[in-house]
mmCIF file of C-alpha atoms in Angstrom:
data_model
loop_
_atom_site.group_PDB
_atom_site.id
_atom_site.type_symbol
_atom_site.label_atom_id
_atom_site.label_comp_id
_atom_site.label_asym_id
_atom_site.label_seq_id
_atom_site.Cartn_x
_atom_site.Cartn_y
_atom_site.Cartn_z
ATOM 1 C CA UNK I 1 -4.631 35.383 38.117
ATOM 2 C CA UNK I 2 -0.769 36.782 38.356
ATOM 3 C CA UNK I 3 0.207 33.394 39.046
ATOM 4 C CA UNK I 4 -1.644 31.642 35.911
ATOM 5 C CA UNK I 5 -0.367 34.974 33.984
ATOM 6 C CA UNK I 6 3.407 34.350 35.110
ATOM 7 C CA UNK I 7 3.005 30.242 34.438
ATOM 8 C CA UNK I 8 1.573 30.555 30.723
ATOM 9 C CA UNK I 9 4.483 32.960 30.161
ATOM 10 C CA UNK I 10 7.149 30.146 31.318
ATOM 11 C CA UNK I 11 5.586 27.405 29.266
ATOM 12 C CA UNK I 12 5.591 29.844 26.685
ATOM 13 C CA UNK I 13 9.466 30.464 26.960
ATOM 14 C CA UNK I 14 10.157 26.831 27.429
ATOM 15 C CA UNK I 15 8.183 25.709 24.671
ATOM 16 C CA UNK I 16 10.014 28.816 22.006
ATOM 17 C CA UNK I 17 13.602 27.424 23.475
ATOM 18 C CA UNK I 18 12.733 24.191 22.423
ATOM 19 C CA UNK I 19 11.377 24.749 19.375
ATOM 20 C CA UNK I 20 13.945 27.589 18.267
ATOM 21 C CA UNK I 21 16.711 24.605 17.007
ATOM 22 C CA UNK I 22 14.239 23.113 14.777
ATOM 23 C CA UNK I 23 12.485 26.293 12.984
ATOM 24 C CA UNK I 24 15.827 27.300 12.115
ATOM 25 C CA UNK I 25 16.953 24.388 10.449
ATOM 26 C CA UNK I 26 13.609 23.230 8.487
ATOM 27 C CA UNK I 27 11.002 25.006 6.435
ATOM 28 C CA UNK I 28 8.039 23.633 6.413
ATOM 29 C CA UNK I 29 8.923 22.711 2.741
ATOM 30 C CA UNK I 30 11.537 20.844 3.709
ATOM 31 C CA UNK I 31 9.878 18.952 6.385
ATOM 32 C CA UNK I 32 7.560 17.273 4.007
ATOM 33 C CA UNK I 33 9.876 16.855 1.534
ATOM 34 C CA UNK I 34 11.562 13.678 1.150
ATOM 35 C CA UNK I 35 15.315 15.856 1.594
ATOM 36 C CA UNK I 36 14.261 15.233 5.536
ATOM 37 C CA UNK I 37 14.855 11.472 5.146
ATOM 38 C CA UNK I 38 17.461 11.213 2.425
ATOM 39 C CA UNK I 39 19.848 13.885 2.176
ATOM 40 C CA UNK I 40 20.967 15.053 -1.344
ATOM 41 C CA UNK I 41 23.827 14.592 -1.103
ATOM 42 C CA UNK I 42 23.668 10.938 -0.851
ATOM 43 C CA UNK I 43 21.632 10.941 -4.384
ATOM 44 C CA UNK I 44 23.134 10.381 -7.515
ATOM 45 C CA UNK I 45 21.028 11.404 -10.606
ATOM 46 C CA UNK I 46 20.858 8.976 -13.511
ATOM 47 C CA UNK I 47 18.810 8.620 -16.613
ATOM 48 C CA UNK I 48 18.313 4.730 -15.997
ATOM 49 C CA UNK I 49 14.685 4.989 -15.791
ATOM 50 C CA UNK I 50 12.262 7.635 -17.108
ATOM 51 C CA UNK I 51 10.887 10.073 -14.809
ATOM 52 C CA UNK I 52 7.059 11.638 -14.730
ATOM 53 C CA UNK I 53 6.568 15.031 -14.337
ATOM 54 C CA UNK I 54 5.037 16.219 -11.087
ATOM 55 C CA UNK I 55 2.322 18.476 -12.134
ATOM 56 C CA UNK I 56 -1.002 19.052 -10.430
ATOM 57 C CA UNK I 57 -0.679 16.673 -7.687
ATOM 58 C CA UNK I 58 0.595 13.382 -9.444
ATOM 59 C CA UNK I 59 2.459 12.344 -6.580
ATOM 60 C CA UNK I 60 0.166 9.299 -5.466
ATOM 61 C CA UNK I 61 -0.304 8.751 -9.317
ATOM 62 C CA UNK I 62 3.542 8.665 -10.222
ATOM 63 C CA UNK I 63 4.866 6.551 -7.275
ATOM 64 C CA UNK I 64 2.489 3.841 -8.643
ATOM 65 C CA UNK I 65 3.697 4.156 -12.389
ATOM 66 C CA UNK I 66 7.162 3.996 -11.308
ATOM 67 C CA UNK I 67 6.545 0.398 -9.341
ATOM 68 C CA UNK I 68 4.121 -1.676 -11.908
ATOM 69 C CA UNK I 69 6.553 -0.612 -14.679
ATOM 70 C CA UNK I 70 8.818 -2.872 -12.722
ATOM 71 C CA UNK I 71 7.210 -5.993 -12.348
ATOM 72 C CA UNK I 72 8.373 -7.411 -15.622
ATOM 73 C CA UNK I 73 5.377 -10.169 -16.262
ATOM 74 C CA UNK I 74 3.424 -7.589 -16.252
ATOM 75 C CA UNK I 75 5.211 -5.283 -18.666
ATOM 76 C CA UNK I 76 6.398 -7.892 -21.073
ATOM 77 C CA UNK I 77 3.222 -8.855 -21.228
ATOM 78 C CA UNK I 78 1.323 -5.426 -22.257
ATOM 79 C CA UNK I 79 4.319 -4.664 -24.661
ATOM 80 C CA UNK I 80 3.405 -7.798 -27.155
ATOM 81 C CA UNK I 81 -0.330 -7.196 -26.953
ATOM 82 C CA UNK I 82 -1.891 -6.096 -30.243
ATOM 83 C CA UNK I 83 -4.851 -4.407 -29.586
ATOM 84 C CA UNK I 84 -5.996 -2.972 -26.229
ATOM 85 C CA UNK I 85 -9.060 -2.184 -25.130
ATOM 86 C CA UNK I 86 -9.970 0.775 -22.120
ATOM 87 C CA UNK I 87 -8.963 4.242 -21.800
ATOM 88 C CA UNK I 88 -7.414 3.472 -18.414
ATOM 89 C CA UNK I 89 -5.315 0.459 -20.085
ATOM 90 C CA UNK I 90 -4.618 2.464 -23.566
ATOM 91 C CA UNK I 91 -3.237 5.317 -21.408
ATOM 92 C CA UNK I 92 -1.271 3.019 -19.196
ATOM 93 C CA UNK I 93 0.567 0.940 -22.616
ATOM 94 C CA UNK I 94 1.203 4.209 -23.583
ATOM 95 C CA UNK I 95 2.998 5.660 -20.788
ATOM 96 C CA UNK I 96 4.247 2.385 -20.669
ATOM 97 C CA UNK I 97 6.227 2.388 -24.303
ATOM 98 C CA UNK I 98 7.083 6.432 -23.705
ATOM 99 C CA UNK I 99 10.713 7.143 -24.180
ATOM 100 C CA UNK I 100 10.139 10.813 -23.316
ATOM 101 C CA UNK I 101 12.141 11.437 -20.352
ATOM 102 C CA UNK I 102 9.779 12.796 -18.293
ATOM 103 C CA UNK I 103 6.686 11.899 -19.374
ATOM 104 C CA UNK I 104 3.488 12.971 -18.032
ATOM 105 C CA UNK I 105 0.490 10.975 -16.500
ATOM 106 C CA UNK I 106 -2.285 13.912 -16.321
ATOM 107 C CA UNK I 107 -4.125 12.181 -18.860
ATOM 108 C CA UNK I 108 -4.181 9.422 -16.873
ATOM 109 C CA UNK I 109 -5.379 10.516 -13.879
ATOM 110 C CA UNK I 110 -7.697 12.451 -15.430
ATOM 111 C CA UNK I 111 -9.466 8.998 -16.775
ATOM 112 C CA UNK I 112 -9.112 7.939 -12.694
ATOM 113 C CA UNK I 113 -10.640 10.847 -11.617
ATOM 114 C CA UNK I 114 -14.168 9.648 -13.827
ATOM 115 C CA UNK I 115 -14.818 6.353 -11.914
ATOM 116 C CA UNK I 116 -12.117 6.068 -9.071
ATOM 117 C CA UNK I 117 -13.727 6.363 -6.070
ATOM 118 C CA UNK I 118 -10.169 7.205 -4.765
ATOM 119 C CA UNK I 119 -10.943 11.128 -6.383
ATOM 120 C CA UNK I 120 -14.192 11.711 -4.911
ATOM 121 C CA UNK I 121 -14.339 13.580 -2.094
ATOM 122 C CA UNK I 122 -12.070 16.516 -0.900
ATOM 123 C CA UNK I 123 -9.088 14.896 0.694
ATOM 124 C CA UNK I 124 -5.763 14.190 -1.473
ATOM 125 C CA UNK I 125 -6.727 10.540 -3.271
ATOM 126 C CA UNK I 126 -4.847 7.628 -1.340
ATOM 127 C CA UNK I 127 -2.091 6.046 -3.315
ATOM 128 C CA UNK I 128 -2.953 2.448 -1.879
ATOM 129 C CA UNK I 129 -6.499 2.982 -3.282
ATOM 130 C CA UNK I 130 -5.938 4.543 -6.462
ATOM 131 C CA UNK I 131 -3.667 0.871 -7.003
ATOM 132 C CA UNK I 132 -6.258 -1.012 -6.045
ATOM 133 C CA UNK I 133 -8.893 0.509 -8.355
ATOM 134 C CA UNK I 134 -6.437 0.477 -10.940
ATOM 135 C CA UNK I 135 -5.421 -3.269 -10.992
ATOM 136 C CA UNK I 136 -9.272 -4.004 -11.234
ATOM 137 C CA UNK I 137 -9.795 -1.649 -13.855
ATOM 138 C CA UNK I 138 -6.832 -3.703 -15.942
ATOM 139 C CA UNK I 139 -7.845 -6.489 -15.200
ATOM 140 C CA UNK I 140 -11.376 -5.581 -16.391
ATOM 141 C CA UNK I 141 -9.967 -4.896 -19.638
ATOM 142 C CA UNK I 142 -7.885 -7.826 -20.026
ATOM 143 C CA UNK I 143 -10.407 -10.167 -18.621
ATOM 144 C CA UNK I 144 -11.994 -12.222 -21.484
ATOM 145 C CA UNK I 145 -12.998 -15.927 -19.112
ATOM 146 C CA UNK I 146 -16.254 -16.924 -20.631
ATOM 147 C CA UNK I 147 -19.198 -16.228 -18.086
ATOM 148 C CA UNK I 148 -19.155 -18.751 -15.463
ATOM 149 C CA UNK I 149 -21.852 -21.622 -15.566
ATOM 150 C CA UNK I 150 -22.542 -20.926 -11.659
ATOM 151 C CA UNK I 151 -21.683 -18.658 -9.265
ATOM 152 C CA UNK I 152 -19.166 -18.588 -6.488
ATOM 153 C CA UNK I 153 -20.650 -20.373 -3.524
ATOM 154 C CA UNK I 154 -20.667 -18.061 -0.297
ATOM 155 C CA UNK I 155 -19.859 -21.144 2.030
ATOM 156 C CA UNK I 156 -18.176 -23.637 0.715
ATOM 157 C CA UNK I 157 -15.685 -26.323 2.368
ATOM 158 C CA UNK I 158 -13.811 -27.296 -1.207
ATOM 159 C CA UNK I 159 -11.227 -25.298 -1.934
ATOM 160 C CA UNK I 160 -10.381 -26.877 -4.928
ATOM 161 C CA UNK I 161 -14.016 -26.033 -6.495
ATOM 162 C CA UNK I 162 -13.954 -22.384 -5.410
ATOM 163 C CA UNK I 163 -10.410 -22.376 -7.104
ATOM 164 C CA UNK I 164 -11.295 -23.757 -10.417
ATOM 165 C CA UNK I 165 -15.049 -21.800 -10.308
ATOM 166 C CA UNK I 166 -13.020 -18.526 -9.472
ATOM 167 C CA UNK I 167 -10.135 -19.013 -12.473
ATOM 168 C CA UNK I 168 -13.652 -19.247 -15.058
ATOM 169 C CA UNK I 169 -15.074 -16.003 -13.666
ATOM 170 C CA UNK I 170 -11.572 -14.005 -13.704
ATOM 171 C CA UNK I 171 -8.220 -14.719 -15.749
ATOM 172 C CA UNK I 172 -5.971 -11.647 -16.896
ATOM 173 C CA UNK I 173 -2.310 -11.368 -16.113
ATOM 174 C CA UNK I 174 -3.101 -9.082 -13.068
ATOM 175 C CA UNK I 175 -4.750 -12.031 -11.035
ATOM 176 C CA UNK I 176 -2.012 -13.899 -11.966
ATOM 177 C CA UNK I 177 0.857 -11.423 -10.433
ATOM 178 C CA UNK I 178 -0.864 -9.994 -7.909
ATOM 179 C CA UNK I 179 -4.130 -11.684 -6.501
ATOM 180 C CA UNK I 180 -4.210 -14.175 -3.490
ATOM 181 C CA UNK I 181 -6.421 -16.655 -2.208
ATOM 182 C CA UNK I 182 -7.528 -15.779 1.667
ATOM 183 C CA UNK I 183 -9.506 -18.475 3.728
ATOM 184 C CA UNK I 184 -11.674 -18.131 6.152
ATOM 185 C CA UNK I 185 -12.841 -20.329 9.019
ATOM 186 C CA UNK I 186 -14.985 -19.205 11.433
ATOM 187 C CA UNK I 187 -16.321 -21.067 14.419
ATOM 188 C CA UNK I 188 -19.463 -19.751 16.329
ATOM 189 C CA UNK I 189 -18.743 -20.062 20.329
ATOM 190 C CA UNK I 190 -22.460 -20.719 21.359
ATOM 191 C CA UNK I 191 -23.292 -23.145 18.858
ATOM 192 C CA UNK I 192 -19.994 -24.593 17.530
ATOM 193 C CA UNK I 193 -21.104 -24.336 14.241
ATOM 194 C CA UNK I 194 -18.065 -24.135 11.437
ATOM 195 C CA UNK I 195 -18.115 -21.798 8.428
ATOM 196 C CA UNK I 196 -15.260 -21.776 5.655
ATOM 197 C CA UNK I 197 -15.790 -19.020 3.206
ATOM 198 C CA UNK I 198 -13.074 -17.967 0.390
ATOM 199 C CA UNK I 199 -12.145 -14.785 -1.265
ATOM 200 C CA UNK I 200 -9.678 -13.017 -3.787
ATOM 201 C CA UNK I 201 -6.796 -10.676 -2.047
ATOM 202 C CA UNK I 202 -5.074 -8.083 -3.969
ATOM 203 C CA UNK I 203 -2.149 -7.236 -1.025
ATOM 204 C CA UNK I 204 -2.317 -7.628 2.922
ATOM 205 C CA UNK I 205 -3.370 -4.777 4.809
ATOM 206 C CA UNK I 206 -2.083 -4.197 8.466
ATOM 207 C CA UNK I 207 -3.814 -2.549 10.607
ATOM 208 C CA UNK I 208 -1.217 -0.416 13.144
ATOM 209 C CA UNK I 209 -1.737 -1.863 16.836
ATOM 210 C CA UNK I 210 -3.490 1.268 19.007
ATOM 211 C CA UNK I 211 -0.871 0.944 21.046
ATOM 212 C CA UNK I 212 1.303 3.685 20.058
ATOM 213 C CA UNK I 213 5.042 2.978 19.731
ATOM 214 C CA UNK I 214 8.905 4.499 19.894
ATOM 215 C CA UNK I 215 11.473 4.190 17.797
ATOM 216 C CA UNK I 216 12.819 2.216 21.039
ATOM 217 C CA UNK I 217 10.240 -0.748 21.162
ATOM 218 C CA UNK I 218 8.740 -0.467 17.599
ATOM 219 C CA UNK I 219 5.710 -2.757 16.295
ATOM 220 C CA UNK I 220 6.959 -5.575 14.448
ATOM 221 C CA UNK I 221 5.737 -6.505 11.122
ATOM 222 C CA UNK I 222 6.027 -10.157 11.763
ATOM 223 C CA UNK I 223 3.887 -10.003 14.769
ATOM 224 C CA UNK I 224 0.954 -7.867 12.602
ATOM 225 C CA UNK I 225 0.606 -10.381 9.952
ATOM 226 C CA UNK I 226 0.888 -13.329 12.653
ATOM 227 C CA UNK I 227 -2.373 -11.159 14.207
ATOM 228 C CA UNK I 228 -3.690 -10.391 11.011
ATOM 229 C CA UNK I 229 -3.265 -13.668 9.496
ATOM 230 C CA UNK I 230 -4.132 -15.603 12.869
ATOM 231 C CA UNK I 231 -6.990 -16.572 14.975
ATOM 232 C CA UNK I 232 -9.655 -12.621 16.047
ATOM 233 C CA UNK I 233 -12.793 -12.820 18.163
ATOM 234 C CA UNK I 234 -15.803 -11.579 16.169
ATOM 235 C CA UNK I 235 -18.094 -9.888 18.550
ATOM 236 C CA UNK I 236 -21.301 -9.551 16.044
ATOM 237 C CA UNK I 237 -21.084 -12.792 13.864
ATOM 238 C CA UNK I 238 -24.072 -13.324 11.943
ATOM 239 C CA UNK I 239 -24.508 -17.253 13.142
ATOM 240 C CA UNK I 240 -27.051 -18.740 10.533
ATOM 241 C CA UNK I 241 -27.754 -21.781 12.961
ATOM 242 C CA UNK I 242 -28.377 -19.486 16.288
ATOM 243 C CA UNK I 243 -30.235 -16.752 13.773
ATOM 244 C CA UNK I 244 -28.412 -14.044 15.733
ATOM 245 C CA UNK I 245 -25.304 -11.862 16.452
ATOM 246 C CA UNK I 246 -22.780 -14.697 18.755
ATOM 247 C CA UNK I 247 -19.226 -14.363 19.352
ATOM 248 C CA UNK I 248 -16.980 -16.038 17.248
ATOM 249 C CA UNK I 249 -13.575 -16.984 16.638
ATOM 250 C CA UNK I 250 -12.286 -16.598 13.399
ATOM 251 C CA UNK I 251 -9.150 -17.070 11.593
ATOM 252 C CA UNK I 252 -7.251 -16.395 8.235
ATOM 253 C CA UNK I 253 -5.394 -18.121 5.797
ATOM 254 C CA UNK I 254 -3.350 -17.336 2.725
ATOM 255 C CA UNK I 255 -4.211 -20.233 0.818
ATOM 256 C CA UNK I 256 -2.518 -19.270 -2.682
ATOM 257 C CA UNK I 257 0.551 -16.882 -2.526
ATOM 258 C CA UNK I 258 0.440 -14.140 -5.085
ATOM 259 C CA UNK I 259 3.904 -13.803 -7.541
ATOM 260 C CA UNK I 260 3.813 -9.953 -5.574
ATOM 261 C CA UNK I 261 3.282 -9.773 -2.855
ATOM 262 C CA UNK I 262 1.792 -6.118 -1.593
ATOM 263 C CA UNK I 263 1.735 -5.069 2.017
ATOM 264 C CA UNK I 264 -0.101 -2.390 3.084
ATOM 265 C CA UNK I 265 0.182 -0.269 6.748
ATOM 266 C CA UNK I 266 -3.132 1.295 7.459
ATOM 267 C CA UNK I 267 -1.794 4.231 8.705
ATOM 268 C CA UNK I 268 -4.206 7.066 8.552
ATOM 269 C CA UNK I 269 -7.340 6.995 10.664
ATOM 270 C CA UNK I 270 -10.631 8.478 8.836
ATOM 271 C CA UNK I 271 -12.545 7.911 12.233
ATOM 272 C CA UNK I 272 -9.853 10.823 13.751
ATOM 273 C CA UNK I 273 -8.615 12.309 10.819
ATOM 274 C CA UNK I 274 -4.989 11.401 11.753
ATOM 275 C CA UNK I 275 -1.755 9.895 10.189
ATOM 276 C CA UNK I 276 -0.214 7.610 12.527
ATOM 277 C CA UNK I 277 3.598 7.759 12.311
ATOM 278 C CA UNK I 278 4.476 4.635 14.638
ATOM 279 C CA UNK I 279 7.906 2.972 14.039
ATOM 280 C CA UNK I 280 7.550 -0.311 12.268
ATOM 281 C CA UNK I 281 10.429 -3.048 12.290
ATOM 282 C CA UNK I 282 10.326 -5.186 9.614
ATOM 283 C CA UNK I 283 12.656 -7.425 7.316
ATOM 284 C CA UNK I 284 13.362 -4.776 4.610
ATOM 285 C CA UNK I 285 15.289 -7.035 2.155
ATOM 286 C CA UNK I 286 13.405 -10.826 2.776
ATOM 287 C CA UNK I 287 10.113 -12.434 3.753
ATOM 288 C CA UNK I 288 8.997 -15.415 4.862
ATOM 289 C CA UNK I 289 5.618 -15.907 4.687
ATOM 290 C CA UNK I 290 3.706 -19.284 5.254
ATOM 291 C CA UNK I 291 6.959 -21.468 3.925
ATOM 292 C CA UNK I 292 6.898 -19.082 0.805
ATOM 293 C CA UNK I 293 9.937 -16.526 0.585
ATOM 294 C CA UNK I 294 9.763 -13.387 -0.872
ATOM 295 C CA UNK I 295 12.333 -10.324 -1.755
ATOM 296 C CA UNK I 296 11.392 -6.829 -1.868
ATOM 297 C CA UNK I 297 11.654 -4.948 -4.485
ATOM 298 C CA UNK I 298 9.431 -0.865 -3.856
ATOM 299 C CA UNK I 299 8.615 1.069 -1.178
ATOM 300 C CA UNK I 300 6.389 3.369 -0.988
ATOM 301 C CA UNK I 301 6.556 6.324 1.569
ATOM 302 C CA UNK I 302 4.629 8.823 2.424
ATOM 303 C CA UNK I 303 5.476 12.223 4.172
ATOM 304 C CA UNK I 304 3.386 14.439 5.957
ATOM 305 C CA UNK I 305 0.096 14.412 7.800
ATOM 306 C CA UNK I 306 -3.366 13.337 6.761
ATOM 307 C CA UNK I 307 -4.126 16.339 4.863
ATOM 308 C CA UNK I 308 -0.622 17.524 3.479
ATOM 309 C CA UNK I 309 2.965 15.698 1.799
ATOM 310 C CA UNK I 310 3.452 13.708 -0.481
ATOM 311 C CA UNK I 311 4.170 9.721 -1.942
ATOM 312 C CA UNK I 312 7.421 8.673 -2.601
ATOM 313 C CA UNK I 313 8.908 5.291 -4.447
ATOM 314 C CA UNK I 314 12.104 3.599 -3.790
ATOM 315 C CA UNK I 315 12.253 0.898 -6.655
ATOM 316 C CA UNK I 316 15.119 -1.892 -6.902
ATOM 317 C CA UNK I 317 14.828 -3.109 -10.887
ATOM 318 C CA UNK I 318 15.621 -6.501 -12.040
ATOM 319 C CA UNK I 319 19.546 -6.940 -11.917
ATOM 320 C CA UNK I 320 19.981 -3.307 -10.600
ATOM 321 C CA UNK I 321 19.544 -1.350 -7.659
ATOM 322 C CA UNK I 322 17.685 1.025 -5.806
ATOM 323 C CA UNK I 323 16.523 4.227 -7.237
ATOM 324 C CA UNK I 324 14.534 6.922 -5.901
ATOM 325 C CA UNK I 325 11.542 7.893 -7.605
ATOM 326 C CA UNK I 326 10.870 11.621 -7.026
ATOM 327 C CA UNK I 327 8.563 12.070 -9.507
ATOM 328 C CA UNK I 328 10.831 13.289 -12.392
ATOM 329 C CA UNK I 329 13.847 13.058 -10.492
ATOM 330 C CA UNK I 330 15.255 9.275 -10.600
ATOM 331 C CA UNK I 331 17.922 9.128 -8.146
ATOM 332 C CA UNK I 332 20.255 5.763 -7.920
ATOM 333 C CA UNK I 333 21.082 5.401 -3.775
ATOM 334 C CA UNK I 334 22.713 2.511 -1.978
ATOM 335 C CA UNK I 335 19.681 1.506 -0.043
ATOM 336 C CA UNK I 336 16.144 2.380 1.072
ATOM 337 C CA UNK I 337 16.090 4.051 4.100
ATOM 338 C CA UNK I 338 16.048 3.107 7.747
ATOM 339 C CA UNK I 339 13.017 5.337 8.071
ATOM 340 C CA UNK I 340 9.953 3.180 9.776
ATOM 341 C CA UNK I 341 7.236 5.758 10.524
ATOM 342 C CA UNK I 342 7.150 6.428 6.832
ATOM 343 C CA UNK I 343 6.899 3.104 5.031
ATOM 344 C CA UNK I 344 3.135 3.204 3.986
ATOM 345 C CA UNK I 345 3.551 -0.093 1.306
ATOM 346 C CA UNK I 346 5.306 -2.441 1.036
ATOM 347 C CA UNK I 347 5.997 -4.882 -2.555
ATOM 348 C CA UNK I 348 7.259 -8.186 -2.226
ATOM 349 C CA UNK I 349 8.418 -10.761 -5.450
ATOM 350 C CA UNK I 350 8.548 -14.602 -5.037
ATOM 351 C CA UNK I 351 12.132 -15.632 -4.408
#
């Protein structure tokens, strides 16, 4: 017992030593702030672009504001339209045409919080999913295609027919900028049966390899979309010509390249209630996906654990160059930052 005493008071010692250094230099304020990545003294304030106030938790909210105000087929577009229909859309124009400097998107969130299923539930909304939900709910409003004569097969080896019987059932400017056509063949191992099925992608989501990594070896994004993009095994395939679960191989392609291009790391696991914060190497300027190039133009960080912190944008406007969107604080810096284990999105334009 005086031994196990005398050890826990050594770990004890070693463990305060080493932590001393870094209590005394951050708060935990400052730790999830985004001060810890980009020091402020490397920001330059500047009334280029409008900020939004920060109130109640708009965070995840803003950060998306700040980046779909600058994709400009999508603004130019909204500007010149005459009558809008929605709350959600109304809200967004609004914002949108706002000259205040900051403005504030409560009202907007508050329509989110009434159907997104982003809100419900107790943890802090996630800003990929709040996106998500609100492209659809756009492109709800916008969507006048007459009803389609027949539906979308669920197999279905043309893609040429699935293209023209999808454009009837959905045309508004957001599946034009930002939706993608994904392919998928499959090929059942005890039968050799093929199946190609089709379906609309808003964005590419990556799933983090469960092999954690150090900022020495870091995952590469390259090699995640080659896996996510390339040929899986499907353990519980629902063969219809066996009539049971068989192992399958099955692999993805991006048929038709979205304008923007939205990559997404799937960094926090629900299963363990944990953020993973592994180092990710990717091109941060250019992308070459599938023949297709593609520049970035917002980031999207997030700092903090599963439950706490907060979303951050780094934008680069057309002809400009990068700002820092801290809610209402725009900041113009010289570049985003080198910072890996917090890129949570990335957006992409077509070169």
């Amino acid at each position: 017992q005086t031994w196990g005493y005398f050890s826990l008071v050594k770990v004890y010692r070693l463990f305060a030593s080493e932590m001393k250094p870094w209590t005394q230099s951050k708060t935990y304020g400052e730790f999830y702030s985004i001060e810890a990545i980009y020091p402020k003294e490397k920001l330059t304030p500047t009334l280029e672009m409008n900020g939004l106030l920060k109130g109640e938790d708009l965070s995840q909210v803003n950060v998306i504001l700040h980046i779909l105000f600058q994709v400009p087929a999508l603004t130019d577009f909204l500007r010149k339209l005459s009558r809008v229909e929605g709350d959600v859309l109304t809200e967004f124009v609004r914002l949108l045409k706002s000259t205040k400097n900051p403005e504030n998107a409560l009202l907007l969130k508050r329509l989110m919080e009434r159907g997104f299923a982003a809100f419900k539930g107790t943890r802090k909304p996630d800003a990929y999913i709040c996106l998500q939900e609100l492209l659809e709910t756009i492109h709800a409003s916008l969507n006048h295609a007459p009803r389609p004569t027949q539906a979308l097969p669920k197999d279905e080896a043309d893609y040429s027919r699935w293209a023209v019987i999808q454009k009837g059932k959905d045309a508004s400017i957001i599946y034009d900028i930002f939706a993608g056509h994904l392919a998928r063949d499959t090929i059942c191992q005890a039968c050799g049966s093929r199946y190609r099925s089709f379906e609309v992608c808003f964005g590419i989501t990556l799933p983090i390899p469960p092999t954690p990594r150090t900022f020495e070896k870091a995952h590469s994004m390259e090699e995640m979309l080659r896996n996510q993009l390339g040929e899986t095994v499907v353990e519980q395939y629902p063969c219809a010509r066996c009539r049971r679960p068989c192992r399958a191989v099955q692999k993805k392609t991006l048929l038709k390249h979205p304008n923007v291009l939205m990559i997404h790391y799937q960094r926090f696991d629900m299963t363990a209630k944990r953020k993973r914060e592994d180092p990710i190497i990717n091109k941060t300027s250019y992308l070459e996906l599938s023949g297709v190039n593609y520049n970035l133009f917002a980031v999207v960080l997030h700092i903090g654990d599963f439950n706490n912190g907060e979303f951050h944008a780094f934008v680069k406007p057309l002809h400009k160059g990068w700002f820092l969107c801290n809610n209402e604080r725009i900041s113009a810096v010289e570049d985003v930052p080198k910072d890996f284990a917090n890129y949570y999105i990335l957006f992409y334009t077509r070169a």
